[in-house]
Structure formats: C-alpha cells, structure tokens
Amino acid sequence: MRIQDALNARQGSIRKVVEAAFKKENPPGASEIISSLHLEPLQIKDYFTGKRWWDITLQGLFDDYVGDSSACLTFMAPAGVEYYLPAYLLMAVEHYYDGGVVTEDFAYGLKRSIMRDDLYRMSLYGVEKKKAIVEVLVFLWKEYGDEEALEAMRAVAMRWGNAYIKAGDQELGW
C-alpha cells in the first residue's frame, strides 16, 4: 500500500504542476483545433470542439471517439495541441498501462512534436508549460522506464536548451 500511496502522491503533484502551467481556460475555436479537411482530422475536430481539456479522459476517448485516439494531437493545429496537451500529459502519468498506445506511445509522439517545431511551435510555449512537460517526461522515464520519454528529454535539451532538464539530469546520467 505504501508504494501505491507514494505513486499517487507523485501523480497528484504532477497534476498540480500541469494544471497550474496550462490553466483552465476556454477551448479554442474549431478552426484553431484543426485546419485540415481530411476525414480523420475532421473526426478529431468534431470530437474536441467545445470540450475543455480537463474534461478529456482516456475512457471518453475509448468510448466516444470514432478514430485512432492516439493520433489526435498529431493532426491538430498548434493551438489545438497546446490546449489539449495537458489532458494527454495527465493520461500518460495517471493511466500509463491502461491507455495502450494513447499513453504508452505518448512520449514518442511528444518527441516528434518537439522536433517538428515548424508544425507545432512548442518552442513558443511559456517556461511553466515547458517545465510541466519535462516533469511529466522525467516521471514517465523514472516510474515506467519509458525509453521514449528519455529520448523526448534529449529533444527538449536540443530544441529548448538544457535549462529545462537540469533538475533531473544527474539521475538521468547527463
């Protein structure tokens, strides 16, 4: 029970960091979420339009979204990614093993998004959002041994600078 309590406490701490960084604001308009007219992006637009990021859940994605829920962020425009990213950060932290590709492959997709700044513009995020992302990546690496989280932290160091990973660098062997 102590191990589970410690895990729950760390997850709760990360939730607070993510919520403080991304805040609870109104969702972007439909055209800001998706700018494509292809089928899957339109399904994503239909599902996410009007939904607040904190109302997006793993179970809701599994039950109500008709497409590949692991690909949603990939098809979103920068404003959509920035707004809905915290939902995915928290799903990965709190439901890693329950979410399959949505959560277990999340760090890989995040790494790609960080590297493709021309598409997703994550380098423009504020310091607090970047720190929250890194905190989630460190947690995924340390708690679940997610190798892609480590690779995503390397992408952060390369694209955003080492300052964002200083807190965990000794434990990571950097």
PDB file of N, CA and C in Angstrom, residues 13 16 18 29 41 46-48 58-59 85 107 116 121 127 135 150 164 166-167 170:
ATOM      1  N   SER A  13       1.039  15.405  -7.446  1.00  0.00           N
ATOM      2  CA  SER A  13       1.950  16.543  -7.535  1.00  0.00           C
ATOM      3  C   SER A  13       2.119  16.991  -8.985  1.00  0.00           C
ATOM      4  N   LYS A  16      -0.951  18.856 -10.274  1.00  0.00           N
ATOM      5  CA  LYS A  16      -0.977  20.259  -9.849  1.00  0.00           C
ATOM      6  C   LYS A  16      -0.068  21.120 -10.722  1.00  0.00           C
ATOM      7  N   VAL A  18       0.867  20.525 -13.871  1.00  0.00           N
ATOM      8  CA  VAL A  18       0.272  20.621 -15.211  1.00  0.00           C
ATOM      9  C   VAL A  18      -0.913  21.591 -15.196  1.00  0.00           C
ATOM     10  N   GLY A  29     -11.440  27.784 -30.801  1.00  0.00           N
ATOM     11  CA  GLY A  29     -12.486  27.535 -31.783  1.00  0.00           C
ATOM     12  C   GLY A  29     -12.143  26.347 -32.661  1.00  0.00           C
ATOM     13  N   PRO A  41      -8.780  14.204 -39.456  1.00  0.00           N
ATOM     14  CA  PRO A  41      -8.777  15.497 -38.764  1.00  0.00           C
ATOM     15  C   PRO A  41     -10.188  16.048 -38.518  1.00  0.00           C
ATOM     16  N   ASP A  46     -14.579  17.303 -34.750  1.00  0.00           N
ATOM     17  CA  ASP A  46     -15.929  17.051 -34.238  1.00  0.00           C
ATOM     18  C   ASP A  46     -15.903  16.628 -32.776  1.00  0.00           C
ATOM     19  N   TYR A  47     -14.948  15.792 -32.420  1.00  0.00           N
ATOM     20  CA  TYR A  47     -14.890  15.293 -31.047  1.00  0.00           C
ATOM     21  C   TYR A  47     -14.436  16.371 -30.056  1.00  0.00           C
ATOM     22  N   PHE A  48     -13.418  17.119 -30.413  1.00  0.00           N
ATOM     23  CA  PHE A  48     -12.799  18.047 -29.465  1.00  0.00           C
ATOM     24  C   PHE A  48     -13.470  19.426 -29.404  1.00  0.00           C
ATOM     25  N   LEU A  58      -9.306   9.388 -20.818  1.00  0.00           N
ATOM     26  CA  LEU A  58      -8.960   8.177 -21.553  1.00  0.00           C
ATOM     27  C   LEU A  58     -10.218   7.368 -21.851  1.00  0.00           C
ATOM     28  N   GLN A  59     -11.060   7.196 -20.854  1.00  0.00           N
ATOM     29  CA  GLN A  59     -12.289   6.431 -21.054  1.00  0.00           C
ATOM     30  C   GLN A  59     -13.192   7.097 -22.079  1.00  0.00           C
ATOM     31  N   LEU A  85      -2.930  19.309 -24.984  1.00  0.00           N
ATOM     32  CA  LEU A  85      -1.765  18.573 -24.498  1.00  0.00           C
ATOM     33  C   LEU A  85      -1.851  18.208 -23.018  1.00  0.00           C
ATOM     34  N   ALA A 107       5.037   9.560 -25.263  1.00  0.00           N
ATOM     35  CA  ALA A 107       6.346  10.242 -25.244  1.00  0.00           C
ATOM     36  C   ALA A 107       6.976  10.252 -26.633  1.00  0.00           C
ATOM     37  N   ARG A 116       9.475  18.807 -34.471  1.00  0.00           N
ATOM     38  CA  ARG A 116       8.828  19.446 -35.623  1.00  0.00           C
ATOM     39  C   ARG A 116       8.252  20.801 -35.225  1.00  0.00           C
ATOM     40  N   ARG A 121       5.159  24.368 -33.136  1.00  0.00           N
ATOM     41  CA  ARG A 121       5.592  25.587 -32.450  1.00  0.00           C
ATOM     42  C   ARG A 121       5.633  25.468 -30.924  1.00  0.00           C
ATOM     43  N   VAL A 127       7.604  29.211 -20.117  1.00  0.00           N
ATOM     44  CA  VAL A 127       8.515  28.437 -19.273  1.00  0.00           C
ATOM     45  C   VAL A 127       7.759  27.414 -18.424  1.00  0.00           C
ATOM     46  N   GLU A 135       8.635  17.677 -16.537  1.00  0.00           N
ATOM     47  CA  GLU A 135       8.330  16.933 -15.313  1.00  0.00           C
ATOM     48  C   GLU A 135       7.581  15.639 -15.636  1.00  0.00           C
ATOM     49  N   LEU A 150      12.873   9.434 -22.304  1.00  0.00           N
ATOM     50  CA  LEU A 150      14.274   9.856 -22.251  1.00  0.00           C
ATOM     51  C   LEU A 150      14.686  10.503 -23.576  1.00  0.00           C
ATOM     52  N   TYR A 164      15.906  23.317 -19.069  1.00  0.00           N
ATOM     53  CA  TYR A 164      14.641  22.667 -18.737  1.00  0.00           C
ATOM     54  C   TYR A 164      14.822  21.284 -18.130  1.00  0.00           C
ATOM     55  N   LYS A 166      17.659  20.422 -16.160  1.00  0.00           N
ATOM     56  CA  LYS A 166      18.676  20.456 -15.107  1.00  0.00           C
ATOM     57  C   LYS A 166      18.268  19.676 -13.864  1.00  0.00           C
ATOM     58  N   ALA A 167      17.003  19.763 -13.471  1.00  0.00           N
ATOM     59  CA  ALA A 167      16.576  19.131 -12.223  1.00  0.00           C
ATOM     60  C   ALA A 167      16.790  17.620 -12.250  1.00  0.00           C
ATOM     61  N   GLN A 170      21.166  14.702 -13.287  1.00  0.00           N
ATOM     62  CA  GLN A 170      22.091  13.799 -12.598  1.00  0.00           C
ATOM     63  C   GLN A 170      21.521  12.386 -12.562  1.00  0.00           C
TER      64      GLN A 170
END
